[in-house]
Coordinates of C-alpha atoms in Angstrom, one line a residue:
Chain W
N1 CA 19.3 147.9 71.3
A2 CA 22.7 149.2 72.1
G3 CA 22.8 147.2 75.4
V4 CA 25.2 148.7 77.9
T5 CA 27.4 151.5 76.7
Q6 CA 30.3 153.3 78.5
T7 CA 31.7 156.8 77.9
P8 CA 34.6 157.4 77.4
K9 CA 36.5 154.3 76.2
F10 CA 39.9 155.7 77.1
R11 CA 41.1 158.5 79.4
V12 CA 44.4 159.7 80.8
L13 CA 44.2 161.8 84.0
K14 CA 46.8 163.6 86.1
T15 CA 46.9 163.0 89.8
G16 CA 44.4 165.1 91.6
Q17 CA 42.1 165.7 88.5
S18 CA 38.5 164.7 88.6
M19 CA 36.3 162.9 86.1
T20 CA 33.0 161.1 85.6
L21 CA 32.4 157.9 83.8
L22 CA 29.0 157.4 82.3
C23 CA 27.2 154.1 81.9
A24 CA 24.0 153.9 80.0
Q25 CA 21.6 150.9 79.3
D26 CA 18.6 150.7 77.1
M27 CA 17.2 147.4 78.5
N28 CA 15.1 149.0 81.3
H29 CA 17.2 147.1 83.9
E30 CA 16.7 147.8 87.6
Y31 CA 20.2 146.8 88.8
M32 CA 23.4 148.5 87.7
Y33 CA 27.0 147.9 88.9
W34 CA 30.5 149.4 88.6
Y35 CA 33.6 147.1 88.7
R36 CA 37.2 147.7 88.3
Q37 CA 39.5 145.1 86.8
D38 CA 43.2 145.0 87.5
P39 CA 45.7 142.3 86.4
G40 CA 45.5 139.2 88.6
M41 CA 42.7 140.7 90.7
G42 CA 39.6 139.7 88.8
L43 CA 36.5 142.0 88.9
R44 CA 36.0 144.0 92.1
L45 CA 32.8 145.7 92.8
I46 CA 33.0 149.4 93.5
H47 CA 29.4 150.5 93.9
Y48 CA 26.0 149.3 92.8
S49 CA 22.4 150.3 92.5
V50 CA 19.2 148.3 92.7
G51 CA 16.9 151.0 91.4
E52 CA 16.7 154.7 90.4
G53 CA 17.8 156.9 93.2
T54 CA 19.5 154.1 95.2
T55 CA 23.2 153.3 95.5
A56 CA 25.2 151.0 97.8
K57 CA 28.9 150.4 98.5
G58 CA 30.7 147.4 97.1
E59 CA 34.1 145.9 98.0
V60 CA 36.3 148.8 97.0
P61 CA 34.3 152.1 97.3
D62 CA 36.9 154.4 98.6
G63 CA 37.8 157.3 96.3
Y64 CA 34.7 156.9 94.2
N65 CA 31.2 158.3 94.2
V66 CA 28.2 157.3 92.2
S67 CA 24.7 158.6 91.3
R68 CA 21.7 157.0 89.7
L69 CA 19.4 159.9 89.0
K70 CA 17.8 158.2 86.0
K71 CA 17.1 154.5 85.7
Q72 CA 19.1 154.1 82.5
N73 CA 22.2 155.9 83.7
F74 CA 24.8 155.1 86.4
L75 CA 27.6 157.6 86.9
L76 CA 30.9 156.9 88.5
G77 CA 32.9 159.8 89.8
L78 CA 36.5 160.2 90.8
E79 CA 36.9 163.4 92.8
S80 CA 40.7 163.4 93.1
A81 CA 42.3 160.8 90.9
A82 CA 45.3 158.7 92.2
P83 CA 47.7 156.4 90.3
S84 CA 46.1 153.5 92.3
Q85 CA 42.9 154.1 90.4
T86 CA 44.6 153.2 87.1
S87 CA 42.4 150.3 85.9
V88 CA 39.8 149.1 83.4
Y89 CA 36.3 150.0 84.6
F90 CA 33.3 147.9 83.6
C91 CA 29.7 148.8 84.1
A92 CA 27.1 146.0 84.2
S93 CA 23.3 145.9 84.4
S94 CA 20.7 143.2 85.3
P95 CA 16.9 143.0 85.1
G96 CA 16.8 142.2 88.8
H97 CA 17.9 139.7 91.4
W98 CA 19.1 136.4 89.9
I99 CA 16.9 134.2 92.2
A100 CA 13.8 135.3 90.4
Q101 CA 14.7 134.4 86.8
N102 CA 18.4 133.4 86.8
Y103 CA 19.1 136.9 85.7
E104 CA 22.6 137.5 84.3
Q105 CA 24.7 140.7 84.3
Y106 CA 25.3 142.4 81.0
F107 CA 28.6 144.1 80.8
G108 CA 29.6 147.2 78.9
P109 CA 32.8 147.4 76.8
G110 CA 34.9 149.0 79.5
T111 CA 36.8 152.2 80.1
R112 CA 40.6 152.1 80.3
L113 CA 41.7 154.8 82.7
T114 CA 45.3 155.8 83.3
V115 CA 46.3 158.2 86.2
T116 CA 49.8 159.6 85.9
Chain U
Q1 CA 36.1 136.8 101.0
Q2 CA 37.3 136.6 97.4
P3 CA 36.8 133.0 96.1
V4 CA 39.9 131.1 95.0
Q5 CA 40.0 129.7 91.5
S6 CA 42.2 126.8 90.4
P7 CA 44.1 126.3 88.4
Q8 CA 45.3 129.8 87.5
A9 CA 46.0 128.9 83.9
V10 CA 45.3 125.9 81.6
I11 CA 46.7 125.1 78.2
L12 CA 44.8 122.6 76.1
R13 CA 44.7 121.1 72.6
E14 CA 41.4 121.1 70.7
G15 CA 39.2 118.2 71.9
E16 CA 40.7 118.0 75.4
D17 CA 38.8 118.4 78.6
A18 CA 39.3 120.8 81.5
V19 CA 37.9 121.5 84.9
I20 CA 38.0 124.8 86.7
N21 CA 37.3 125.0 90.4
C22 CA 36.0 127.9 92.5
S23 CA 36.2 127.6 96.3
S24 CA 35.0 129.8 99.0
S25 CA 35.8 130.1 102.7
K26 CA 32.2 131.1 103.3
A27 CA 28.9 129.4 102.7
L28 CA 27.7 130.0 99.1
Y29 CA 24.1 130.7 98.0
S30 CA 24.8 130.9 94.3
V31 CA 27.7 130.7 91.9
H32 CA 27.8 132.5 88.6
W33 CA 30.2 131.7 85.8
Y34 CA 31.5 134.2 83.2
R35 CA 34.0 134.1 80.3
Q36 CA 36.0 137.0 79.1
K37 CA 38.0 137.0 75.9
H38 CA 41.0 139.2 75.6
G39 CA 40.1 142.9 75.4
E40 CA 36.4 142.3 75.7
A41 CA 33.7 142.4 78.3
P42 CA 32.8 139.4 80.4
V43 CA 29.9 137.3 79.1
F44 CA 27.5 135.2 81.1
L45 CA 27.7 131.4 81.0
M46 CA 25.4 130.1 83.8
I47 CA 24.1 130.4 87.3
L48 CA 23.9 127.7 89.9
L49 CA 21.7 128.2 92.9
K50 CA 21.8 126.6 96.3
G51 CA 19.8 123.5 96.2
G52 CA 19.7 123.6 92.4
E53 CA 20.7 121.1 89.8
Q54 CA 23.9 120.8 87.8
K55 CA 23.7 123.1 84.7
G56 CA 24.8 122.5 81.2
H57 CA 25.4 124.8 78.2
E58 CA 26.5 122.9 75.0
K59 CA 29.7 121.2 76.1
I60 CA 30.2 123.4 79.1
S61 CA 28.6 122.4 82.4
A62 CA 29.0 123.1 86.0
S63 CA 28.2 121.7 89.4
F64 CA 27.7 123.2 92.9
N65 CA 28.8 121.4 96.0
E66 CA 27.2 123.3 98.9
K67 CA 28.9 121.2 101.6
K68 CA 32.3 121.9 100.2
Q69 CA 31.4 125.5 99.3
Q70 CA 32.8 124.8 95.8
S71 CA 31.7 125.0 92.2
S72 CA 33.4 123.3 89.3
L73 CA 33.1 124.3 85.6
Y74 CA 33.6 121.4 83.1
L75 CA 34.7 122.1 79.5
T76 CA 34.3 119.0 77.3
A77 CA 36.0 118.5 74.0
S78 CA 37.3 122.0 74.0
Q79 CA 37.2 124.3 71.0
L80 CA 39.3 127.2 70.0
S81 CA 36.4 129.5 70.9
Y82 CA 36.7 128.4 74.5
S83 CA 39.9 130.4 75.0
G84 CA 39.6 133.2 77.4
T85 CA 39.6 133.9 81.2
Y86 CA 36.9 132.3 83.3
F87 CA 35.6 134.0 86.4
C88 CA 33.3 132.7 89.1
G89 CA 31.1 135.1 91.0
T90 CA 29.8 134.1 94.4
E91 CA 27.0 135.2 96.6
I92 CA 28.0 134.7 100.2
A93 CA 24.9 135.7 101.9
Y94 CA 21.3 135.1 101.2
N95 CA 19.5 137.4 98.8
T96 CA 22.3 140.0 98.5
D97 CA 22.4 142.0 95.3
K98 CA 26.1 141.7 94.6
L99 CA 28.7 139.1 93.6
I100 CA 32.3 138.6 94.7
F101 CA 34.4 137.5 91.8
G102 CA 37.4 135.2 91.8
T103 CA 40.7 136.2 90.3
G104 CA 40.1 134.1 87.1
T105 CA 41.4 131.1 85.3
R106 CA 43.1 131.7 81.9
L107 CA 42.3 129.0 79.4
Q108 CA 44.2 128.7 76.1
V109 CA 43.1 126.2 73.5
F110 CA 45.5 125.4 70.6
P111 CA 44.8 123.6 67.3

């Protein structure tokens, strides 16, 4: 099992450009999450999904869109990149809600995005 | 809504103990602890549920004080491998599907 993979690992964009980050998991997990991590800010939730075809907003959703057309994939889109979106982006997945079985979140290796 | 972690940074010698606190201004239903080594992804340590018991994982354990809306992570007889940044993730409403993470506590263990 590859676990949670993210594509690409690094990317440099110019202001106004668009891009899509891909997250894939091979563990048949229902829940998937996108976070951004900035120095001194911890992990902040952008969007999440509790199943195929569903998405919901997190703490910092502005400027991002997501889609979960297939259970194993969760895409994060930036329509018009801004320097404030320079960050490290982590995807995570979980079997389900933690109350049921103390489920943990499994994180991908991260994507480092720089917007100039 | 972001929980506050203290201290922000800790420096230890091998074998010393440390306590990391996570406090919330809102009622907590669960607290999750993760560790992230430099340049890597966060890795799960443990979950504490409202009404649940103190958890332990080798020499790392945690408690959850619902009245104080606080959780504490205890690292006993620290090892070099404990170095990293520790994050608490909090659930501030019942049965939500998301966590709000703190800003992290950086722990460095030296020989």
